[in-house]
Amino acid sequence: FEDVGGDSRSFLSKILEPGSIFFVTNQGIPEAFQKYGVGLVSGFEVHQDFLSQDTHRHYGKPTGGYIGNHAMALVGYRHQGTKLYLLLQNWWKSKQFVECDLEYFQSCKAIVTFVETPQTQIPTTFSSHNGCFFELQGVDKPEGHDGEMK
């Protein structure tokens, strides 16, 4: 969990059109999702319980020691009674989707960044050279460990 890649929100600002407006929150998530669509989850404090490859639902408070921060995408939500559950897309091979309730999400000190400004093109400052996007060449190659392509 060393942050060698840098801050996710900083990277997001580099790949969006100049002057893009962000909306950052950990409250009112369903309303923001309905208005803006998919959001970037960042600052998510990973605890020992989150590392379990057999558990894809996390409710209540996280357990175990703090491991590090993580980023994911908020791709959906649901209500069951008065409880809110968030569907997060992870990029770990064996834990690609995670559901957590709002209590777990907020206990992990995560925030969601939504992009308010419509994106109509790839900014010229963002390289579109094929060599920069490994997914274009290595989608089906075996992975060395979760999240890393060989």
PDB file of N, CA and C in Angstrom, residues 14-78:
ATOM      1  N   LYS A  14      -5.765  15.631 -13.806  1.00  0.00           N
ATOM      2  CA  LYS A  14      -4.854  15.685 -14.956  1.00  0.00           C
ATOM      3  C   LYS A  14      -5.472  15.108 -16.225  1.00  0.00           C
ATOM      4  N   ILE A  15      -6.387  14.144 -16.079  1.00  0.00           N
ATOM      5  CA  ILE A  15      -6.931  13.503 -17.271  1.00  0.00           C
ATOM      6  C   ILE A  15      -8.251  14.108 -17.734  1.00  0.00           C
ATOM      7  N   LEU A  16      -8.811  15.034 -16.966  1.00  0.00           N
ATOM      8  CA  LEU A  16     -10.063  15.678 -17.361  1.00  0.00           C
ATOM      9  C   LEU A  16      -9.791  16.980 -18.097  1.00  0.00           C
ATOM     10  N   GLU A  17     -10.812  17.468 -18.762  1.00  0.00           N
ATOM     11  CA  GLU A  17     -10.677  18.734 -19.469  1.00  0.00           C
ATOM     12  C   GLU A  17     -10.325  19.841 -18.479  1.00  0.00           C
ATOM     13  N   PRO A  18      -9.491  20.790 -18.901  1.00  0.00           N
ATOM     14  CA  PRO A  18      -9.139  21.911 -18.020  1.00  0.00           C
ATOM     15  C   PRO A  18     -10.393  22.641 -17.565  1.00  0.00           C
ATOM     16  N   GLY A  19     -10.386  23.076 -16.327  1.00  0.00           N
ATOM     17  CA  GLY A  19     -11.515  23.822 -15.775  1.00  0.00           C
ATOM     18  C   GLY A  19     -12.644  22.943 -15.277  1.00  0.00           C
ATOM     19  N   SER A  20     -12.443  21.634 -15.250  1.00  0.00           N
ATOM     20  CA  SER A  20     -13.483  20.729 -14.769  1.00  0.00           C
ATOM     21  C   SER A  20     -13.784  21.005 -13.302  1.00  0.00           C
ATOM     22  N   ILE A  21     -15.048  20.867 -12.957  1.00  0.00           N
ATOM     23  CA  ILE A  21     -15.497  21.140 -11.592  1.00  0.00           C
ATOM     24  C   ILE A  21     -15.776  19.820 -10.894  1.00  0.00           C
ATOM     25  N   PHE A  22     -15.293  19.704  -9.663  1.00  0.00           N
ATOM     26  CA  PHE A  22     -15.469  18.503  -8.877  1.00  0.00           C
ATOM     27  C   PHE A  22     -16.443  18.748  -7.739  1.00  0.00           C
ATOM     28  N   PHE A  23     -17.131  17.706  -7.351  1.00  0.00           N
ATOM     29  CA  PHE A  23     -18.010  17.728  -6.191  1.00  0.00           C
ATOM     30  C   PHE A  23     -17.552  16.597  -5.290  1.00  0.00           C
ATOM     31  N   VAL A  24     -17.068  16.903  -4.095  1.00  0.00           N
ATOM     32  CA  VAL A  24     -16.498  15.910  -3.187  1.00  0.00           C
ATOM     33  C   VAL A  24     -17.387  15.783  -1.955  1.00  0.00           C
ATOM     34  N   THR A  25     -17.708  14.534  -1.581  1.00  0.00           N
ATOM     35  CA  THR A  25     -18.612  14.347  -0.451  1.00  0.00           C
ATOM     36  C   THR A  25     -18.466  12.960   0.161  1.00  0.00           C
ATOM     37  N   ASN A  26     -19.010  12.777   1.340  1.00  0.00           N
ATOM     38  CA  ASN A  26     -19.264  11.449   1.886  1.00  0.00           C
ATOM     39  C   ASN A  26     -20.687  11.418   2.450  1.00  0.00           C
ATOM     40  N   GLN A  27     -21.486  12.410   2.092  1.00  0.00           N
ATOM     41  CA  GLN A  27     -22.900  12.509   2.469  1.00  0.00           C
ATOM     42  C   GLN A  27     -23.715  12.696   1.189  1.00  0.00           C
ATOM     43  N   GLY A  28     -24.976  12.339   1.223  1.00  0.00           N
ATOM     44  CA  GLY A  28     -25.832  12.569   0.060  1.00  0.00           C
ATOM     45  C   GLY A  28     -25.351  11.857  -1.191  1.00  0.00           C
ATOM     46  N   ILE A  29     -24.751  10.701  -1.003  1.00  0.00           N
ATOM     47  CA  ILE A  29     -24.144   9.981  -2.127  1.00  0.00           C
ATOM     48  C   ILE A  29     -25.178   9.557  -3.180  1.00  0.00           C
ATOM     49  N   PRO A  30     -26.332   9.016  -2.805  1.00  0.00           N
ATOM     50  CA  PRO A  30     -27.292   8.618  -3.852  1.00  0.00           C
ATOM     51  C   PRO A  30     -27.728   9.784  -4.742  1.00  0.00           C
ATOM     52  N   GLU A  31     -27.961  10.935  -4.142  1.00  0.00           N
ATOM     53  CA  GLU A  31     -28.381  12.102  -4.921  1.00  0.00           C
ATOM     54  C   GLU A  31     -27.279  12.541  -5.885  1.00  0.00           C
ATOM     55  N   ALA A  32     -26.042  12.563  -5.398  1.00  0.00           N
ATOM     56  CA  ALA A  32     -24.919  12.952  -6.251  1.00  0.00           C
ATOM     57  C   ALA A  32     -24.704  11.922  -7.356  1.00  0.00           C
ATOM     58  N   PHE A  33     -24.870  10.641  -7.035  1.00  0.00           N
ATOM     59  CA  PHE A  33     -24.710   9.588  -8.040  1.00  0.00           C
ATOM     60  C   PHE A  33     -25.773   9.735  -9.133  1.00  0.00           C
ATOM     61  N   GLN A  34     -26.998  10.028  -8.741  1.00  0.00           N
ATOM     62  CA  GLN A  34     -28.075  10.211  -9.723  1.00  0.00           C
ATOM     63  C   GLN A  34     -27.797  11.407 -10.624  1.00  0.00           C
ATOM     64  N   LYS A  35     -27.189  12.431 -10.062  1.00  0.00           N
ATOM     65  CA  LYS A  35     -26.936  13.656 -10.816  1.00  0.00           C
ATOM     66  C   LYS A  35     -25.689  13.562 -11.697  1.00  0.00           C
ATOM     67  N   TYR A  36     -24.594  12.955 -11.169  1.00  0.00           N
ATOM     68  CA  TYR A  36     -23.304  12.990 -11.862  1.00  0.00           C
ATOM     69  C   TYR A  36     -22.827  11.639 -12.388  1.00  0.00           C
ATOM     70  N   GLY A  37     -23.383  10.545 -11.901  1.00  0.00           N
ATOM     71  CA  GLY A  37     -22.922   9.223 -12.337  1.00  0.00           C
ATOM     72  C   GLY A  37     -21.796   8.692 -11.470  1.00  0.00           C
ATOM     73  N   VAL A  38     -20.992   7.847 -12.042  1.00  0.00           N
ATOM     74  CA  VAL A  38     -19.903   7.153 -11.333  1.00  0.00           C
ATOM     75  C   VAL A  38     -18.983   8.155 -10.648  1.00  0.00           C
ATOM     76  N   GLY A  39     -18.529   7.803  -9.442  1.00  0.00           N
ATOM     77  CA  GLY A  39     -17.629   8.668  -8.696  1.00  0.00           C
ATOM     78  C   GLY A  39     -16.346   7.949  -8.313  1.00  0.00           C
ATOM     79  N   LEU A  40     -15.300   8.710  -8.086  1.00  0.00           N
ATOM     80  CA  LEU A  40     -14.015   8.180  -7.635  1.00  0.00           C
ATOM     81  C   LEU A  40     -14.002   8.148  -6.112  1.00  0.00           C
ATOM     82  N   VAL A  41     -13.846   6.972  -5.541  1.00  0.00           N
ATOM     83  CA  VAL A  41     -13.710   6.816  -4.092  1.00  0.00           C
ATOM     84  C   VAL A  41     -12.226   6.898  -3.781  1.00  0.00           C
ATOM     85  N   SER A  42     -11.854   7.793  -2.895  1.00  0.00           N
ATOM     86  CA  SER A  42     -10.438   7.906  -2.528  1.00  0.00           C
ATOM     87  C   SER A  42     -10.302   8.078  -1.029  1.00  0.00           C
ATOM     88  N   GLY A  43      -9.089   7.896  -0.556  1.00  0.00           N
ATOM     89  CA  GLY A  43      -8.833   8.018   0.869  1.00  0.00           C
ATOM     90  C   GLY A  43      -9.455   6.894   1.681  1.00  0.00           C
ATOM     91  N   PHE A  44      -9.858   5.815   1.032  1.00  0.00           N
ATOM     92  CA  PHE A  44     -10.512   4.683   1.689  1.00  0.00           C
ATOM     93  C   PHE A  44      -9.471   3.964   2.541  1.00  0.00           C
ATOM     94  N   GLU A  45      -9.636   4.025   3.859  1.00  0.00           N
ATOM     95  CA  GLU A  45      -8.684   3.377   4.766  1.00  0.00           C
ATOM     96  C   GLU A  45      -8.954   1.876   4.802  1.00  0.00           C
ATOM     97  N   VAL A  46      -8.019   1.109   4.290  1.00  0.00           N
ATOM     98  CA  VAL A  46      -8.137  -0.343   4.274  1.00  0.00           C
ATOM     99  C   VAL A  46      -7.688  -0.887   5.627  1.00  0.00           C
ATOM    100  N   HIS A  47      -8.541  -1.737   6.191  1.00  0.00           N
ATOM    101  CA  HIS A  47      -8.222  -2.433   7.435  1.00  0.00           C
ATOM    102  C   HIS A  47      -8.076  -3.920   7.121  1.00  0.00           C
ATOM    103  N   GLN A  48      -7.575  -4.664   8.068  1.00  0.00           N
ATOM    104  CA  GLN A  48      -7.289  -6.083   7.872  1.00  0.00           C
ATOM    105  C   GLN A  48      -8.487  -6.853   7.315  1.00  0.00           C
ATOM    106  N   ASP A  49      -9.699  -6.562   7.783  1.00  0.00           N
ATOM    107  CA  ASP A  49     -10.877  -7.307   7.327  1.00  0.00           C
ATOM    108  C   ASP A  49     -11.132  -7.135   5.831  1.00  0.00           C
ATOM    109  N   PHE A  50     -10.735  -6.010   5.273  1.00  0.00           N
ATOM    110  CA  PHE A  50     -10.979  -5.743   3.854  1.00  0.00           C
ATOM    111  C   PHE A  50     -10.115  -6.626   2.957  1.00  0.00           C
ATOM    112  N   LEU A  51      -9.006  -7.120   3.471  1.00  0.00           N
ATOM    113  CA  LEU A  51      -8.080  -7.925   2.676  1.00  0.00           C
ATOM    114  C   LEU A  51      -8.589  -9.337   2.414  1.00  0.00           C
ATOM    115  N   SER A  52      -9.593  -9.777   3.158  1.00  0.00           N
ATOM    116  CA  SER A  52     -10.121 -11.122   2.960  1.00  0.00           C
ATOM    117  C   SER A  52     -10.695 -11.258   1.557  1.00  0.00           C
ATOM    118  N   GLN A  53     -10.167 -12.216   0.796  1.00  0.00           N
ATOM    119  CA  GLN A  53     -10.626 -12.440  -0.577  1.00  0.00           C
ATOM    120  C   GLN A  53     -11.989 -13.119  -0.616  1.00  0.00           C
ATOM    121  N   ASP A  54     -12.414 -13.684   0.508  1.00  0.00           N
ATOM    122  CA  ASP A  54     -13.696 -14.386   0.566  1.00  0.00           C
ATOM    123  C   ASP A  54     -14.853 -13.474   0.963  1.00  0.00           C
ATOM    124  N   THR A  55     -14.555 -12.274   1.406  1.00  0.00           N
ATOM    125  CA  THR A  55     -15.586 -11.358   1.869  1.00  0.00           C
ATOM    126  C   THR A  55     -15.709 -10.192   0.899  1.00  0.00           C
ATOM    127  N   HIS A  56     -16.898 -10.047   0.340  1.00  0.00           N
ATOM    128  CA  HIS A  56     -17.151  -8.954  -0.595  1.00  0.00           C
ATOM    129  C   HIS A  56     -18.184  -7.970  -0.057  1.00  0.00           C
ATOM    130  N   ARG A  57     -18.689  -8.236   1.127  1.00  0.00           N
ATOM    131  CA  ARG A  57     -19.649  -7.345   1.783  1.00  0.00           C
ATOM    132  C   ARG A  57     -19.070  -6.923   3.119  1.00  0.00           C
ATOM    133  N   HIS A  58     -19.034  -5.630   3.331  1.00  0.00           N
ATOM    134  CA  HIS A  58     -18.457  -5.093   4.564  1.00  0.00           C
ATOM    135  C   HIS A  58     -19.476  -4.156   5.209  1.00  0.00           C
ATOM    136  N   TYR A  59     -19.897  -4.528   6.421  1.00  0.00           N
ATOM    137  CA  TYR A  59     -20.932  -3.765   7.122  1.00  0.00           C
ATOM    138  C   TYR A  59     -20.440  -3.409   8.521  1.00  0.00           C
ATOM    139  N   GLY A  60     -20.960  -2.309   9.039  1.00  0.00           N
ATOM    140  CA  GLY A  60     -20.586  -1.876  10.385  1.00  0.00           C
ATOM    141  C   GLY A  60     -19.243  -1.180  10.371  1.00  0.00           C
ATOM    142  N   LYS A  61     -18.472  -1.408  11.401  1.00  0.00           N
ATOM    143  CA  LYS A  61     -17.151  -0.779  11.501  1.00  0.00           C
ATOM    144  C   LYS A  61     -16.074  -1.751  11.026  1.00  0.00           C
ATOM    145  N   PRO A  62     -15.019  -1.224  10.389  1.00  0.00           N
ATOM    146  CA  PRO A  62     -13.925  -2.106   9.965  1.00  0.00           C
ATOM    147  C   PRO A  62     -13.235  -2.738  11.172  1.00  0.00           C
ATOM    148  N   THR A  63     -12.661  -3.912  10.962  1.00  0.00           N
ATOM    149  CA  THR A  63     -11.939  -4.588  12.041  1.00  0.00           C
ATOM    150  C   THR A  63     -10.504  -4.864  11.606  1.00  0.00           C
ATOM    151  N   GLY A  64      -9.665  -5.027  12.590  1.00  0.00           N
ATOM    152  CA  GLY A  64      -8.255  -5.286  12.321  1.00  0.00           C
ATOM    153  C   GLY A  64      -7.503  -3.988  12.131  1.00  0.00           C
ATOM    154  N   GLY A  65      -6.218  -4.112  12.052  1.00  0.00           N
ATOM    155  CA  GLY A  65      -5.360  -2.939  11.945  1.00  0.00           C
ATOM    156  C   GLY A  65      -5.463  -2.232  10.603  1.00  0.00           C
ATOM    157  N   TYR A  66      -5.111  -0.963  10.640  1.00  0.00           N
ATOM    158  CA  TYR A  66      -5.068  -0.135   9.427  1.00  0.00           C
ATOM    159  C   TYR A  66      -3.889  -0.589   8.570  1.00  0.00           C
ATOM    160  N   ILE A  67      -4.147  -0.770   7.256  1.00  0.00           N
ATOM    161  CA  ILE A  67      -3.114  -1.239   6.332  1.00  0.00           C
ATOM    162  C   ILE A  67      -2.603  -0.099   5.455  1.00  0.00           C
ATOM    163  N   GLY A  68      -3.515   0.703   4.921  1.00  0.00           N
ATOM    164  CA  GLY A  68      -3.153   1.793   4.024  1.00  0.00           C
ATOM    165  C   GLY A  68      -4.392   2.338   3.335  1.00  0.00           C
ATOM    166  N   ASN A  69      -4.207   3.301   2.454  1.00  0.00           N
ATOM    167  CA  ASN A  69      -5.332   3.900   1.733  1.00  0.00           C
ATOM    168  C   ASN A  69      -5.502   3.257   0.364  1.00  0.00           C
ATOM    169  N   HIS A  70      -6.717   3.370  -0.158  1.00  0.00           N
ATOM    170  CA  HIS A  70      -7.053   2.716  -1.423  1.00  0.00           C
ATOM    171  C   HIS A  70      -8.046   3.596  -2.178  1.00  0.00           C
ATOM    172  N   ALA A  71      -8.119   3.413  -3.484  1.00  0.00           N
ATOM    173  CA  ALA A  71      -9.097   4.118  -4.318  1.00  0.00           C
ATOM    174  C   ALA A  71      -9.883   3.094  -5.123  1.00  0.00           C
ATOM    175  N   MET A  72     -11.169   3.373  -5.325  1.00  0.00           N
ATOM    176  CA  MET A  72     -12.055   2.510  -6.100  1.00  0.00           C
ATOM    177  C   MET A  72     -13.051   3.411  -6.827  1.00  0.00           C
ATOM    178  N   ALA A  73     -13.947   2.813  -7.571  1.00  0.00           N
ATOM    179  CA  ALA A  73     -15.006   3.566  -8.240  1.00  0.00           C
ATOM    180  C   ALA A  73     -16.342   3.221  -7.611  1.00  0.00           C
ATOM    181  N   LEU A  74     -17.150   4.233  -7.328  1.00  0.00           N
ATOM    182  CA  LEU A  74     -18.527   4.030  -6.882  1.00  0.00           C
ATOM    183  C   LEU A  74     -19.360   3.806  -8.136  1.00  0.00           C
ATOM    184  N   VAL A  75     -19.901   2.595  -8.293  1.00  0.00           N
ATOM    185  CA  VAL A  75     -20.637   2.270  -9.516  1.00  0.00           C
ATOM    186  C   VAL A  75     -22.119   2.028  -9.278  1.00  0.00           C
ATOM    187  N   GLY A  76     -22.560   2.060  -8.039  1.00  0.00           N
ATOM    188  CA  GLY A  76     -23.977   1.865  -7.765  1.00  0.00           C
ATOM    189  C   GLY A  76     -24.272   1.933  -6.287  1.00  0.00           C
ATOM    190  N   TYR A  77     -25.545   1.876  -5.966  1.00  0.00           N
ATOM    191  CA  TYR A  77     -25.987   1.867  -4.576  1.00  0.00           C
ATOM    192  C   TYR A  77     -27.365   1.225  -4.517  1.00  0.00           C
ATOM    193  N   ARG A  78     -27.771   0.865  -3.312  1.00  0.00           N
ATOM    194  CA  ARG A  78     -29.120   0.354  -3.088  1.00  0.00           C
ATOM    195  C   ARG A  78     -29.545   0.704  -1.679  1.00  0.00           C
TER     196      ARG A  78
END
